[in-house]
JSON list of C-alpha atoms in Angstrom, two decimals:
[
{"chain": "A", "resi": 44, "resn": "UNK", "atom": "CA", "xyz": [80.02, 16.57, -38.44]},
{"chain": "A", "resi": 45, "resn": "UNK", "atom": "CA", "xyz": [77.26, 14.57, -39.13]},
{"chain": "A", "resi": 46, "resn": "UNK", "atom": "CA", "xyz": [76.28, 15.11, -42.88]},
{"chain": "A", "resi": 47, "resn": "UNK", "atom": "CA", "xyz": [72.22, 13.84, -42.92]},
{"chain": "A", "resi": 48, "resn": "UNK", "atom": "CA", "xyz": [70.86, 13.71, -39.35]},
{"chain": "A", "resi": 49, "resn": "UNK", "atom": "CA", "xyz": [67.94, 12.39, -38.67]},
{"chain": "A", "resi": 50, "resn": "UNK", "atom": "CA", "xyz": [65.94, 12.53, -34.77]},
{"chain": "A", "resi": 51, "resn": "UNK", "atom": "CA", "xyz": [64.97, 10.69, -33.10]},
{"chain": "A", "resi": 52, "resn": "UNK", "atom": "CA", "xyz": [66.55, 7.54, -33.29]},
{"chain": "A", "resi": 53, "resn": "UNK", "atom": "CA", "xyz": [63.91, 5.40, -31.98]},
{"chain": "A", "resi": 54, "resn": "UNK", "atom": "CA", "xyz": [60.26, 6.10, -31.85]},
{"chain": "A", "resi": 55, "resn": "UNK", "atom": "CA", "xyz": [57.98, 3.66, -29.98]},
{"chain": "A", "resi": 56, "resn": "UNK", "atom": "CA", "xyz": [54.31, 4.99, -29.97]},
{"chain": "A", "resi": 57, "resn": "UNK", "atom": "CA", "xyz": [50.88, 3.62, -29.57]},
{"chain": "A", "resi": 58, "resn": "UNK", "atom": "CA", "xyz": [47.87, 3.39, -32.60]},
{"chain": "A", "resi": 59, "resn": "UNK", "atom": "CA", "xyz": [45.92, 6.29, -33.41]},
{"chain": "A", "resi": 60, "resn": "UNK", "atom": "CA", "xyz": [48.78, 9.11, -32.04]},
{"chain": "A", "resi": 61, "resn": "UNK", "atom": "CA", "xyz": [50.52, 11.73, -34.32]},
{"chain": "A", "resi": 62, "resn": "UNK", "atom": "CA", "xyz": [54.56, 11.76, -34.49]},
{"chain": "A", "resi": 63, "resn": "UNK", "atom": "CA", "xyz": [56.93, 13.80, -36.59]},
{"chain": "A", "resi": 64, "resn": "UNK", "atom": "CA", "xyz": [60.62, 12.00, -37.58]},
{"chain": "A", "resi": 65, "resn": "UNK", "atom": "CA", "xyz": [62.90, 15.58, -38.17]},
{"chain": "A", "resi": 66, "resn": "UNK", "atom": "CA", "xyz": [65.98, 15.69, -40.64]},
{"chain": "A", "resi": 67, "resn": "UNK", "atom": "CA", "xyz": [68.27, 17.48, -41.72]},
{"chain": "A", "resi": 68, "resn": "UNK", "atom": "CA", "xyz": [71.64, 17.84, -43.94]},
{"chain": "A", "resi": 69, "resn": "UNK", "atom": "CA", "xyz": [74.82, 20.38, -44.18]},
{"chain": "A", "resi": 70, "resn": "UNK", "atom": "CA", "xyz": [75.67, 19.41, -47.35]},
{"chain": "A", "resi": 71, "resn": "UNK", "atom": "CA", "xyz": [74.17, 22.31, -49.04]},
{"chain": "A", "resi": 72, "resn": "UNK", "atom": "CA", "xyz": [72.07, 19.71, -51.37]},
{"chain": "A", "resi": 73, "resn": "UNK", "atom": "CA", "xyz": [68.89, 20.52, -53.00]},
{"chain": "A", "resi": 74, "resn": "UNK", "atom": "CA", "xyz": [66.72, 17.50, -53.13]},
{"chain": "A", "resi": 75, "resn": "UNK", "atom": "CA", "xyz": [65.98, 15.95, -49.48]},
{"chain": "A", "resi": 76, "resn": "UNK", "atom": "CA", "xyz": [64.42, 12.37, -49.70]},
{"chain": "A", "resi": 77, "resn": "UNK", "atom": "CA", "xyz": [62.16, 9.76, -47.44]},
{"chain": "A", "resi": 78, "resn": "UNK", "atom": "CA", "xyz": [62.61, 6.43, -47.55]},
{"chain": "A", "resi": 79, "resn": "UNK", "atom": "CA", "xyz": [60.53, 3.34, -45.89]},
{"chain": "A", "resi": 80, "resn": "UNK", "atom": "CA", "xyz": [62.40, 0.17, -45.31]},
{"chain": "A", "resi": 81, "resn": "UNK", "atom": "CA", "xyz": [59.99, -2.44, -44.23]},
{"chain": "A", "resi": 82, "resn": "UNK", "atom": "CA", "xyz": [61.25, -5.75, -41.97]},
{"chain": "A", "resi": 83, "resn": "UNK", "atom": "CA", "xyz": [62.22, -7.39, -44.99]},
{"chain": "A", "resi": 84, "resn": "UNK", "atom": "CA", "xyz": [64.65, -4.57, -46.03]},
{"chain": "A", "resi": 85, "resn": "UNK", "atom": "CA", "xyz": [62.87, -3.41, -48.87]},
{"chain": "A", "resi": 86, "resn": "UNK", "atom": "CA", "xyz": [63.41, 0.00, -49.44]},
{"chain": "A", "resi": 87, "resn": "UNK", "atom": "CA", "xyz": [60.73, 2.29, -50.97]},
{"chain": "A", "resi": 88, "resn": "UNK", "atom": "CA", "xyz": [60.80, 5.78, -51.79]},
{"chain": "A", "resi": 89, "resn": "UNK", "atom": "CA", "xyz": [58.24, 7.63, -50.08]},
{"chain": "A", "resi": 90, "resn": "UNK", "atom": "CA", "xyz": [58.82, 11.55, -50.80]},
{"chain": "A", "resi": 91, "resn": "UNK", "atom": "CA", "xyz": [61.41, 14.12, -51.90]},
{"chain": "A", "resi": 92, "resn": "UNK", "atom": "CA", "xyz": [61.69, 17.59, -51.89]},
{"chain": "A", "resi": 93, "resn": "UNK", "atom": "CA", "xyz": [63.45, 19.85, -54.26]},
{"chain": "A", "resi": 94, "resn": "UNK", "atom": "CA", "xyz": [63.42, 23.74, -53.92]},
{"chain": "A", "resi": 95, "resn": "UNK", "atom": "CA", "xyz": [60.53, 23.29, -51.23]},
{"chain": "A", "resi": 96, "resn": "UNK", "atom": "CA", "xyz": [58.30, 21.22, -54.15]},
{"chain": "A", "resi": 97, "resn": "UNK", "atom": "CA", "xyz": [57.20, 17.63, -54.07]},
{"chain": "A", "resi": 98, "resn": "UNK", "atom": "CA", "xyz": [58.42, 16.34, -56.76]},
{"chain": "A", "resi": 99, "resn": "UNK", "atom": "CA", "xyz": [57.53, 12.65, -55.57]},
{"chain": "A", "resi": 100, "resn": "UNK", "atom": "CA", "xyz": [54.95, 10.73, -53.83]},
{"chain": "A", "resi": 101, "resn": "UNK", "atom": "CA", "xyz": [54.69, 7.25, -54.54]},
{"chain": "A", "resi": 102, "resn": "UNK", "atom": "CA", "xyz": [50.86, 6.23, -53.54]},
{"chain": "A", "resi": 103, "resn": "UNK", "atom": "CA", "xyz": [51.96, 6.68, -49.85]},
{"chain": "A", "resi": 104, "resn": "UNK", "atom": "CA", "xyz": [48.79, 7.17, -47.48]},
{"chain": "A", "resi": 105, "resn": "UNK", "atom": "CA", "xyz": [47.51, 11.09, -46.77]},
{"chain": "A", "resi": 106, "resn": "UNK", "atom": "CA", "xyz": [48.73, 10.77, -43.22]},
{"chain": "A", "resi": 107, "resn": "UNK", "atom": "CA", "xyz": [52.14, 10.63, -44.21]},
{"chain": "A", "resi": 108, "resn": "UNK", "atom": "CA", "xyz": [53.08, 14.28, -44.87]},
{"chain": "A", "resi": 109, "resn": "UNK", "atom": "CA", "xyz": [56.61, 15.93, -45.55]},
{"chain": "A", "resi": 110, "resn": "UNK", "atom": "CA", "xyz": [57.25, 19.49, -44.49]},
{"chain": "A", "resi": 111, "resn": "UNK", "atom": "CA", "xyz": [60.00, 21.04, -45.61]},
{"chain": "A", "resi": 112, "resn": "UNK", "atom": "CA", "xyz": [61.12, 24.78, -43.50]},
{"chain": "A", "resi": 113, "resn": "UNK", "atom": "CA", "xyz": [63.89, 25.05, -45.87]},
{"chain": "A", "resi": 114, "resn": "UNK", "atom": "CA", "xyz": [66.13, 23.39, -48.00]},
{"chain": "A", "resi": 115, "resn": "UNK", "atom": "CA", "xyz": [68.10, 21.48, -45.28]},
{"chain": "A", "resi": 116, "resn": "UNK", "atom": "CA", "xyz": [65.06, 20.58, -43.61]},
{"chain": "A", "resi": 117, "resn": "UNK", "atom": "CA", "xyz": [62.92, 17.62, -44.60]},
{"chain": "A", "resi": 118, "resn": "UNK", "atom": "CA", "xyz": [60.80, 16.65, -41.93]},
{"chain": "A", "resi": 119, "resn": "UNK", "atom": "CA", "xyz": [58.11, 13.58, -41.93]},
{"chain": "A", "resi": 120, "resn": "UNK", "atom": "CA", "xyz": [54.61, 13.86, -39.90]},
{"chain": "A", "resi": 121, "resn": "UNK", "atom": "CA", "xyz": [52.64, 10.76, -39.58]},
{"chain": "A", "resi": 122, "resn": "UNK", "atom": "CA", "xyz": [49.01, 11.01, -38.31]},
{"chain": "A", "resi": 123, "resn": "UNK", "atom": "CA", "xyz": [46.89, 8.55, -36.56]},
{"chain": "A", "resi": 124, "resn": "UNK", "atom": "CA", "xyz": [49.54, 5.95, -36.73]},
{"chain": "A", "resi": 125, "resn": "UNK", "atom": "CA", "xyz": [48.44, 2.23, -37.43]},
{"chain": "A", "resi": 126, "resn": "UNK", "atom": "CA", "xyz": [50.98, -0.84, -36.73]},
{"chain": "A", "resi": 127, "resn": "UNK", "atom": "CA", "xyz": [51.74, -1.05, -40.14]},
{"chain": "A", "resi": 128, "resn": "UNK", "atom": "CA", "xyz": [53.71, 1.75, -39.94]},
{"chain": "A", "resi": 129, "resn": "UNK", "atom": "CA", "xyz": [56.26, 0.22, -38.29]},
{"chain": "A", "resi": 130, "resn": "UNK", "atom": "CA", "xyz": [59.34, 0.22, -40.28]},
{"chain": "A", "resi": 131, "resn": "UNK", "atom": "CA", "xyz": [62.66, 1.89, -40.16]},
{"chain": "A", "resi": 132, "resn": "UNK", "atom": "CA", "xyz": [62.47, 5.61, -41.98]},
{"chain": "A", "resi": 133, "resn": "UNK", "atom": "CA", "xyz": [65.28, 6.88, -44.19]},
{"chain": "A", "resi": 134, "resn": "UNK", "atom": "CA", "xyz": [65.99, 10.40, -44.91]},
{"chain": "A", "resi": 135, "resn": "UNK", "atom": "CA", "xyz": [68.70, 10.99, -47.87]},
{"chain": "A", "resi": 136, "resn": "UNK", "atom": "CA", "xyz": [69.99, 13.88, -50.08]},
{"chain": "A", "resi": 137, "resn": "UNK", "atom": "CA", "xyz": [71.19, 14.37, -53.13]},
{"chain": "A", "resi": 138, "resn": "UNK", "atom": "CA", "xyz": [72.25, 17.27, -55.12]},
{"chain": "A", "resi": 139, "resn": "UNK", "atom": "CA", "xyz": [70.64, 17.14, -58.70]},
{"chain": "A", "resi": 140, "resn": "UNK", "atom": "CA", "xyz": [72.62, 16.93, -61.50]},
{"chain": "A", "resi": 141, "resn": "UNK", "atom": "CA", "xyz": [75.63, 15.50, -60.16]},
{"chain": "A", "resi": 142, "resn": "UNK", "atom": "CA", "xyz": [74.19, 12.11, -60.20]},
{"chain": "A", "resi": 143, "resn": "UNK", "atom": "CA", "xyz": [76.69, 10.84, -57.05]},
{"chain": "A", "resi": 144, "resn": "UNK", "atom": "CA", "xyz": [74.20, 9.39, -55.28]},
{"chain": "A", "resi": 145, "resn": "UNK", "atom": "CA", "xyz": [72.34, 9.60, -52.25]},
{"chain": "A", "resi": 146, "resn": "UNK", "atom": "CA", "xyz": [73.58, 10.49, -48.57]},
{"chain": "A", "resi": 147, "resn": "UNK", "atom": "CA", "xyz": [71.32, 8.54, -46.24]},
{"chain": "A", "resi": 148, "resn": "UNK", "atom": "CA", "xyz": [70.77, 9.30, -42.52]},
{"chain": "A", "resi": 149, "resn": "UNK", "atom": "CA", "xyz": [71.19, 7.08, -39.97]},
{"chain": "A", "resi": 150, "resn": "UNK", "atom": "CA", "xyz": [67.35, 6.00, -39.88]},
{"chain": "A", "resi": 151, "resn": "UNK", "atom": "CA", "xyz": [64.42, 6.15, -37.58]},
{"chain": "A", "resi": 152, "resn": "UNK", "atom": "CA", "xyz": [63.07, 2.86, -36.20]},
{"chain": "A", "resi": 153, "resn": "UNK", "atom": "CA", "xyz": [59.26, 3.55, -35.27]},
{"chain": "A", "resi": 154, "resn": "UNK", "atom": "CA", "xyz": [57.58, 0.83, -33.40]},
{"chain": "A", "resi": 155, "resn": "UNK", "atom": "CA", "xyz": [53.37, 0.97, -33.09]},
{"chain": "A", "resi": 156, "resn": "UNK", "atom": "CA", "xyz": [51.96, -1.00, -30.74]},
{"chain": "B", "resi": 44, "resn": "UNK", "atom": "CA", "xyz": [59.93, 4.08, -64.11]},
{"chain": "B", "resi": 45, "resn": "UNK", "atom": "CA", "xyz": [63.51, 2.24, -63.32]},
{"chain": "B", "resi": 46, "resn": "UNK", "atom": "CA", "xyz": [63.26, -1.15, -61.66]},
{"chain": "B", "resi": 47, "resn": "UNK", "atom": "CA", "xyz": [66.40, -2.95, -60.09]},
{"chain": "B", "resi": 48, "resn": "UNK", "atom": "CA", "xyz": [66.27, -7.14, -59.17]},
{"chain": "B", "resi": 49, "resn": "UNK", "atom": "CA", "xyz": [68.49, -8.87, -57.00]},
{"chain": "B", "resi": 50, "resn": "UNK", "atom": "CA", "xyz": [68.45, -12.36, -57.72]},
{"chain": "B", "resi": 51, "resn": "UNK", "atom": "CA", "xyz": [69.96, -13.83, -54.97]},
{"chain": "B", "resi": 52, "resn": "UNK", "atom": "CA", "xyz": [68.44, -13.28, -51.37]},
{"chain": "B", "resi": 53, "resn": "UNK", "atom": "CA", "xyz": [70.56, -14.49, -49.14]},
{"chain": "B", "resi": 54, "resn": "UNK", "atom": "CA", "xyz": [73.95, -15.84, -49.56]},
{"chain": "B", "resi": 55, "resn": "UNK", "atom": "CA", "xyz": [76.20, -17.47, -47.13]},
{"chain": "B", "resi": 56, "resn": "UNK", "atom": "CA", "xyz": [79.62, -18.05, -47.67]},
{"chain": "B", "resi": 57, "resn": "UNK", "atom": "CA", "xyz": [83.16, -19.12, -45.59]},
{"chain": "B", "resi": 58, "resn": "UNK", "atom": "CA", "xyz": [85.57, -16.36, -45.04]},
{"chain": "B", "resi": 59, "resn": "UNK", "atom": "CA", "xyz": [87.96, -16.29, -47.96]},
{"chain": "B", "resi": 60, "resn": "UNK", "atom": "CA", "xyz": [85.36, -17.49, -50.33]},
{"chain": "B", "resi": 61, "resn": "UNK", "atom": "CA", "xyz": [85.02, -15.53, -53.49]},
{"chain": "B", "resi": 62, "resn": "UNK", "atom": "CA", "xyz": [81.41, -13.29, -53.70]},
{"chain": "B", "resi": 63, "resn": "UNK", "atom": "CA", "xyz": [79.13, -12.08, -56.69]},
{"chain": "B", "resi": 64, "resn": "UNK", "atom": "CA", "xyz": [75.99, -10.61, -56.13]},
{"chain": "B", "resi": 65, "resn": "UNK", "atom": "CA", "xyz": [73.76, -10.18, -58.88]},
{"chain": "B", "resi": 66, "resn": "UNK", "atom": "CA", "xyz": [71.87, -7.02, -60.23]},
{"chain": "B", "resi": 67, "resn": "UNK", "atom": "CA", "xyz": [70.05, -6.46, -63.04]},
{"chain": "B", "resi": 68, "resn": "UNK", "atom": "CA", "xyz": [68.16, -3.25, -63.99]},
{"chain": "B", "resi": 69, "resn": "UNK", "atom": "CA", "xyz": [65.66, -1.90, -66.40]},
{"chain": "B", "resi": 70, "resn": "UNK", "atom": "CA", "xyz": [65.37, 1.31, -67.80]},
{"chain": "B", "resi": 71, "resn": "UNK", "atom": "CA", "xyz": [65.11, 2.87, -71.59]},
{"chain": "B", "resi": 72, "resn": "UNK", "atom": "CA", "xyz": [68.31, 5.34, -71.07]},
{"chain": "B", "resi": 73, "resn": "UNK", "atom": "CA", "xyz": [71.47, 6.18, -69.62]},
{"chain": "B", "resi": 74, "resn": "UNK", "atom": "CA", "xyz": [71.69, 5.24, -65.73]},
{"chain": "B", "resi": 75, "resn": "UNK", "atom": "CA", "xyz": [73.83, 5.78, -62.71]},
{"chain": "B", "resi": 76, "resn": "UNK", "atom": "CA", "xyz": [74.50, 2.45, -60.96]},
{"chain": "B", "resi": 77, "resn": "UNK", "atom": "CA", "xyz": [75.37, 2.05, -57.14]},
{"chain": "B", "resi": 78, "resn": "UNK", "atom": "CA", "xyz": [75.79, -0.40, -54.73]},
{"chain": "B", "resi": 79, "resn": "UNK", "atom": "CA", "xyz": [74.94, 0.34, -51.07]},
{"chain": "B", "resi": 80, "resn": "UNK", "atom": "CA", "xyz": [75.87, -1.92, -48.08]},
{"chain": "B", "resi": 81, "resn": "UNK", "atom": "CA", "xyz": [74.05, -1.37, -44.90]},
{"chain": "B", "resi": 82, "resn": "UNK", "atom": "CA", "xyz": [75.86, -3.28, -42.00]},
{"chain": "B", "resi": 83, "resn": "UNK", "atom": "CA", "xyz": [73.32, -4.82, -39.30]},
{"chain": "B", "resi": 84, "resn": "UNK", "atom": "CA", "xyz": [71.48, -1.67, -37.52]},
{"chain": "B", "resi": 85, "resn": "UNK", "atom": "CA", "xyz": [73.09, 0.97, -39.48]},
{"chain": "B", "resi": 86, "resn": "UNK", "atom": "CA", "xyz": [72.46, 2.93, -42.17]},
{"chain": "B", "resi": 87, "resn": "UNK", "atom": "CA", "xyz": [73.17, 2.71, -45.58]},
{"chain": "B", "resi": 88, "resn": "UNK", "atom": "CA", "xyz": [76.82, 3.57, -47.21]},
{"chain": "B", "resi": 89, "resn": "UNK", "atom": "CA", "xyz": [77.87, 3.93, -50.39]},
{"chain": "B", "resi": 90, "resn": "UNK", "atom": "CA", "xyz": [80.35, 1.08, -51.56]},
{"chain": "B", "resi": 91, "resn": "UNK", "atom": "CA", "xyz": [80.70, 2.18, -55.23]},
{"chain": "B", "resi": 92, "resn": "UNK", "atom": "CA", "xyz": [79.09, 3.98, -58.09]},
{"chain": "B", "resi": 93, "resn": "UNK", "atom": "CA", "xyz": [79.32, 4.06, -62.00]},
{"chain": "B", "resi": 94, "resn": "UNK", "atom": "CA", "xyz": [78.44, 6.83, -64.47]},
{"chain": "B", "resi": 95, "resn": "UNK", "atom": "CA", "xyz": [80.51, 6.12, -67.64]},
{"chain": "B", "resi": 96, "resn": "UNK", "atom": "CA", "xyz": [83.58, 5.37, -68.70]},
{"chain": "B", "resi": 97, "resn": "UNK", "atom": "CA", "xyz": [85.70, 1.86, -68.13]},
{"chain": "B", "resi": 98, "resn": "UNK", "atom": "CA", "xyz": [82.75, -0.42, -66.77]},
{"chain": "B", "resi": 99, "resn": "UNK", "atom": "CA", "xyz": [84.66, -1.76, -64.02]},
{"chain": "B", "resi": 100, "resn": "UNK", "atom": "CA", "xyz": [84.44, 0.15, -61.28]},
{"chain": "B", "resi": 101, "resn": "UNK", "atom": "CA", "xyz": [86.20, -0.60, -57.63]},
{"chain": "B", "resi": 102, "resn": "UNK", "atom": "CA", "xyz": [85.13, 0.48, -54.77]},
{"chain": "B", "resi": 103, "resn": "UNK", "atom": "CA", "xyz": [85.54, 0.65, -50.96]},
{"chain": "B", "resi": 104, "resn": "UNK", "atom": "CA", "xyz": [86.97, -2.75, -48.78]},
{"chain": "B", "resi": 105, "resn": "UNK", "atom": "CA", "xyz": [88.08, -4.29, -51.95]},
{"chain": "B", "resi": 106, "resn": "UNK", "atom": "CA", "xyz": [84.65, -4.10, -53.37]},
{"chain": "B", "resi": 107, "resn": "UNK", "atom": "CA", "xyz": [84.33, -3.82, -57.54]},
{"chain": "B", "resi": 108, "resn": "UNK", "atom": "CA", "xyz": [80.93, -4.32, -59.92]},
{"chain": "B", "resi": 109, "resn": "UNK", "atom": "CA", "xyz": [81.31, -4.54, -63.88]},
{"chain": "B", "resi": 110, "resn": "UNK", "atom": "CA", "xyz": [78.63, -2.69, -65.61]},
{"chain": "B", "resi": 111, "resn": "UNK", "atom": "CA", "xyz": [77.53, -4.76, -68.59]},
{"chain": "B", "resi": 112, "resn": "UNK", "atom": "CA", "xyz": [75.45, -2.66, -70.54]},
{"chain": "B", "resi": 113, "resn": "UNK", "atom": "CA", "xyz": [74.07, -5.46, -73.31]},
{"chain": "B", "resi": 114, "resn": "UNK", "atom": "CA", "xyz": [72.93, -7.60, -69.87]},
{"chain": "B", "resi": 115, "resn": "UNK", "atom": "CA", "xyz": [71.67, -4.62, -68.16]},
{"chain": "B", "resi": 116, "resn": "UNK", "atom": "CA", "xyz": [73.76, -5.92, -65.39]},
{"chain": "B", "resi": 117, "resn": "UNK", "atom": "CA", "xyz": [76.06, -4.63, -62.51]},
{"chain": "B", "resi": 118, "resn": "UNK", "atom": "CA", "xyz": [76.94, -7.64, -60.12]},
{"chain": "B", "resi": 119, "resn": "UNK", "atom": "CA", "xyz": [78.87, -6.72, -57.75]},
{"chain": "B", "resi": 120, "resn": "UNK", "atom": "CA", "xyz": [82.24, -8.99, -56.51]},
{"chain": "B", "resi": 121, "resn": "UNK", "atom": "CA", "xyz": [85.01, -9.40, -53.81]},
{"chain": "B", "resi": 122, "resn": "UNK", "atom": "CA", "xyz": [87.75, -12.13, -54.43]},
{"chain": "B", "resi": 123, "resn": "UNK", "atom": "CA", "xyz": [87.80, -12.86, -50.85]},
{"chain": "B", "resi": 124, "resn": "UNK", "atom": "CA", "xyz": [85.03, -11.91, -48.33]},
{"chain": "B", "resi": 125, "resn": "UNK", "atom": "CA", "xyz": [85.60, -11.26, -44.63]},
{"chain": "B", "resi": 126, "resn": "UNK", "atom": "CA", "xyz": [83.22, -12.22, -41.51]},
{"chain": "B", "resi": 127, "resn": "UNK", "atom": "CA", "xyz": [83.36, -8.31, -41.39]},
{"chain": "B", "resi": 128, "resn": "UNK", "atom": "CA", "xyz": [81.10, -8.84, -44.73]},
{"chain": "B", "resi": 129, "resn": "UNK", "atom": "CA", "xyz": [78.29, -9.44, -43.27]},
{"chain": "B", "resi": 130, "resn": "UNK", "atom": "CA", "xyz": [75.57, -7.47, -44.01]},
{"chain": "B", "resi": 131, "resn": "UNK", "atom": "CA", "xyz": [72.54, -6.07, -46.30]},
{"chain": "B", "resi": 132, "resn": "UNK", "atom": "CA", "xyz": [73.50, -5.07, -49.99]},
{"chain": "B", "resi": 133, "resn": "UNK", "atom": "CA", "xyz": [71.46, -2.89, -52.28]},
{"chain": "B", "resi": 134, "resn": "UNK", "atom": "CA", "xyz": [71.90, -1.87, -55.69]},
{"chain": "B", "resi": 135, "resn": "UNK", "atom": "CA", "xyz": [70.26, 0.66, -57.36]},
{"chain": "B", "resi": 136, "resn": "UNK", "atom": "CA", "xyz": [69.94, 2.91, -60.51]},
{"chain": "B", "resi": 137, "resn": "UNK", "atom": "CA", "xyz": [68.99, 6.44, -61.19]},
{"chain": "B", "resi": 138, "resn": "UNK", "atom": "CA", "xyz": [68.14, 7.48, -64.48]},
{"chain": "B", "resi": 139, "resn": "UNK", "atom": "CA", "xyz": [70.21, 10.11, -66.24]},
{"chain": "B", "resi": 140, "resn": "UNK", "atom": "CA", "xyz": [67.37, 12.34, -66.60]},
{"chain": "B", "resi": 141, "resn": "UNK", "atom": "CA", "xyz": [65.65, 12.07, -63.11]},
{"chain": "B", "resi": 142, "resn": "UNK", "atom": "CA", "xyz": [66.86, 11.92, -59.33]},
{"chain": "B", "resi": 143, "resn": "UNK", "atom": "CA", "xyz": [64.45, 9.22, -58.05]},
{"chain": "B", "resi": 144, "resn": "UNK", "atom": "CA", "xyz": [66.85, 6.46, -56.81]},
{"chain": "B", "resi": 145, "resn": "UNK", "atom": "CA", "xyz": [65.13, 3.04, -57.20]},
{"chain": "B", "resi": 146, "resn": "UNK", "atom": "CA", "xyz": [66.69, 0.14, -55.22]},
{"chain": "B", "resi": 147, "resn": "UNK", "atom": "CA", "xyz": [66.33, -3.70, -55.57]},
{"chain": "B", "resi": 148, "resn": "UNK", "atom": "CA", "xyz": [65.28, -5.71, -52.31]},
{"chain": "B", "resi": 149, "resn": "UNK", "atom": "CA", "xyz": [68.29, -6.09, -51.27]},
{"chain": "B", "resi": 150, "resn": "UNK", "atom": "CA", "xyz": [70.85, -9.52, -51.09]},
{"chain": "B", "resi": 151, "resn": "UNK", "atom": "CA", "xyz": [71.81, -10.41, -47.10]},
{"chain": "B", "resi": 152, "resn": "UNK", "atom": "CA", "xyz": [75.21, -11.60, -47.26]},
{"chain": "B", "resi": 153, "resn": "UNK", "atom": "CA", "xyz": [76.51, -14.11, -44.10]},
{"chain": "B", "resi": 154, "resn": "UNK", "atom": "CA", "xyz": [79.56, -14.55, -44.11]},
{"chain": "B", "resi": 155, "resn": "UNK", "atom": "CA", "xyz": [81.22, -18.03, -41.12]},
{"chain": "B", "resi": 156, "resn": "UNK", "atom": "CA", "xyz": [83.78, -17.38, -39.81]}
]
């Protein structure tokens, strides 16, 4: 069983076009994350969701925007996509409190041409 | 806000050779430390973690780190690597009173066969 699943895999798309990245985790965690690793690696923290509330959003552009159904859904919706959004897209969880890190799912490469 | 560096960028190393990766952190409390590896296309998995307790901690594939809390450091070492080694490794810190997970850039590790 897959613990943090993330769809779809791969996401090539042209400028200007809407996409959503979907996620979701059986672990029964509370706190669902979005990370951004750009083609160097770097890994920034885009969003998370605890108990349906942002509790994070670190200067990331308004047409980034996570919706969360419930609390083992975190899903990501970009709008009018622009080439630097190219990147690979984390999802994680965590449960709060027990501090034993984060589950990550597999990622989502998105390519804008 | 919790910041992590990695000093080194890339290292390259023979199999067999002896590996430290450095990490240094910076935050004004108690933190969880973790290193991640993320092998090439995958996502990322946890290799260890410390909380408290004895400051060396070992981890997965022979994998340990040594918290030293008056450096603010947790490198991370394997007596003897393996081409198998050769990947992406992040460390990262969580402070004991949040659940925002802040990672360094990350150290690419080559390892010849």
């Amino acid at each position: 069983d897959t613990a943090v699943s993330q769809t779809p895999k791969y996401l090539v798309t042209q400028m200007g076009n809407d996409k959503s990245i979907k996620c979701e985790q059986n672990l029964g965690h509370d706190t669902m994350y979005w990370y951004k690793q750009d083609s160097k690696k770097f890994l920034k923290i885009m969003f998370s969701y605890n108990n349906k509330e942002l509790i994070i959003n670190e200067t990331v552009p308004n047409r980034f925007s996570p919706k969360s159904p419930d609390k083992a859904h975190l899903n990501l919706h970009i709008n009018s996509l622009e080439l630097g959004d190219s990147a690979v897209y984390f999802c994680a969880s965590s449960q709060e409190g027990t501090h034993y890190g984060y589950t990550f799912g597999s990622g989502t490469r998105l390519t804008v041409v | 806000a919790q910041s992590v560096s990695q000093h080194n960028h890339h290292v390259i190393l023979s199999e067999a050779a002896s590996l430290e990766l450095g990490c240094n952190y910076s935050y004004g409390g108690t933190v969880n430390l973790f290193w991640y590896v993320q092998y090439p296309g995958q996502h990322l998995q946890l290799l260890l973690k410390y909380f408290s307790g004895d400051p060396l901690v070992k981890g997965i594939k022979g994998f340990e780190a040594e918290f030293i809390k008056s450096k603010f450091s947790f490198n991370l070492r394997k007596p003897s690597v393996q081409w198998s080694d050769t990947a992406e490794y992040f460390c990262a810190v969580i402070g004991y009173n949040n659940n925002d997970m802040r990672f360094g850039a990350g150290t690419r590790l080559t390892v010849k066969p």
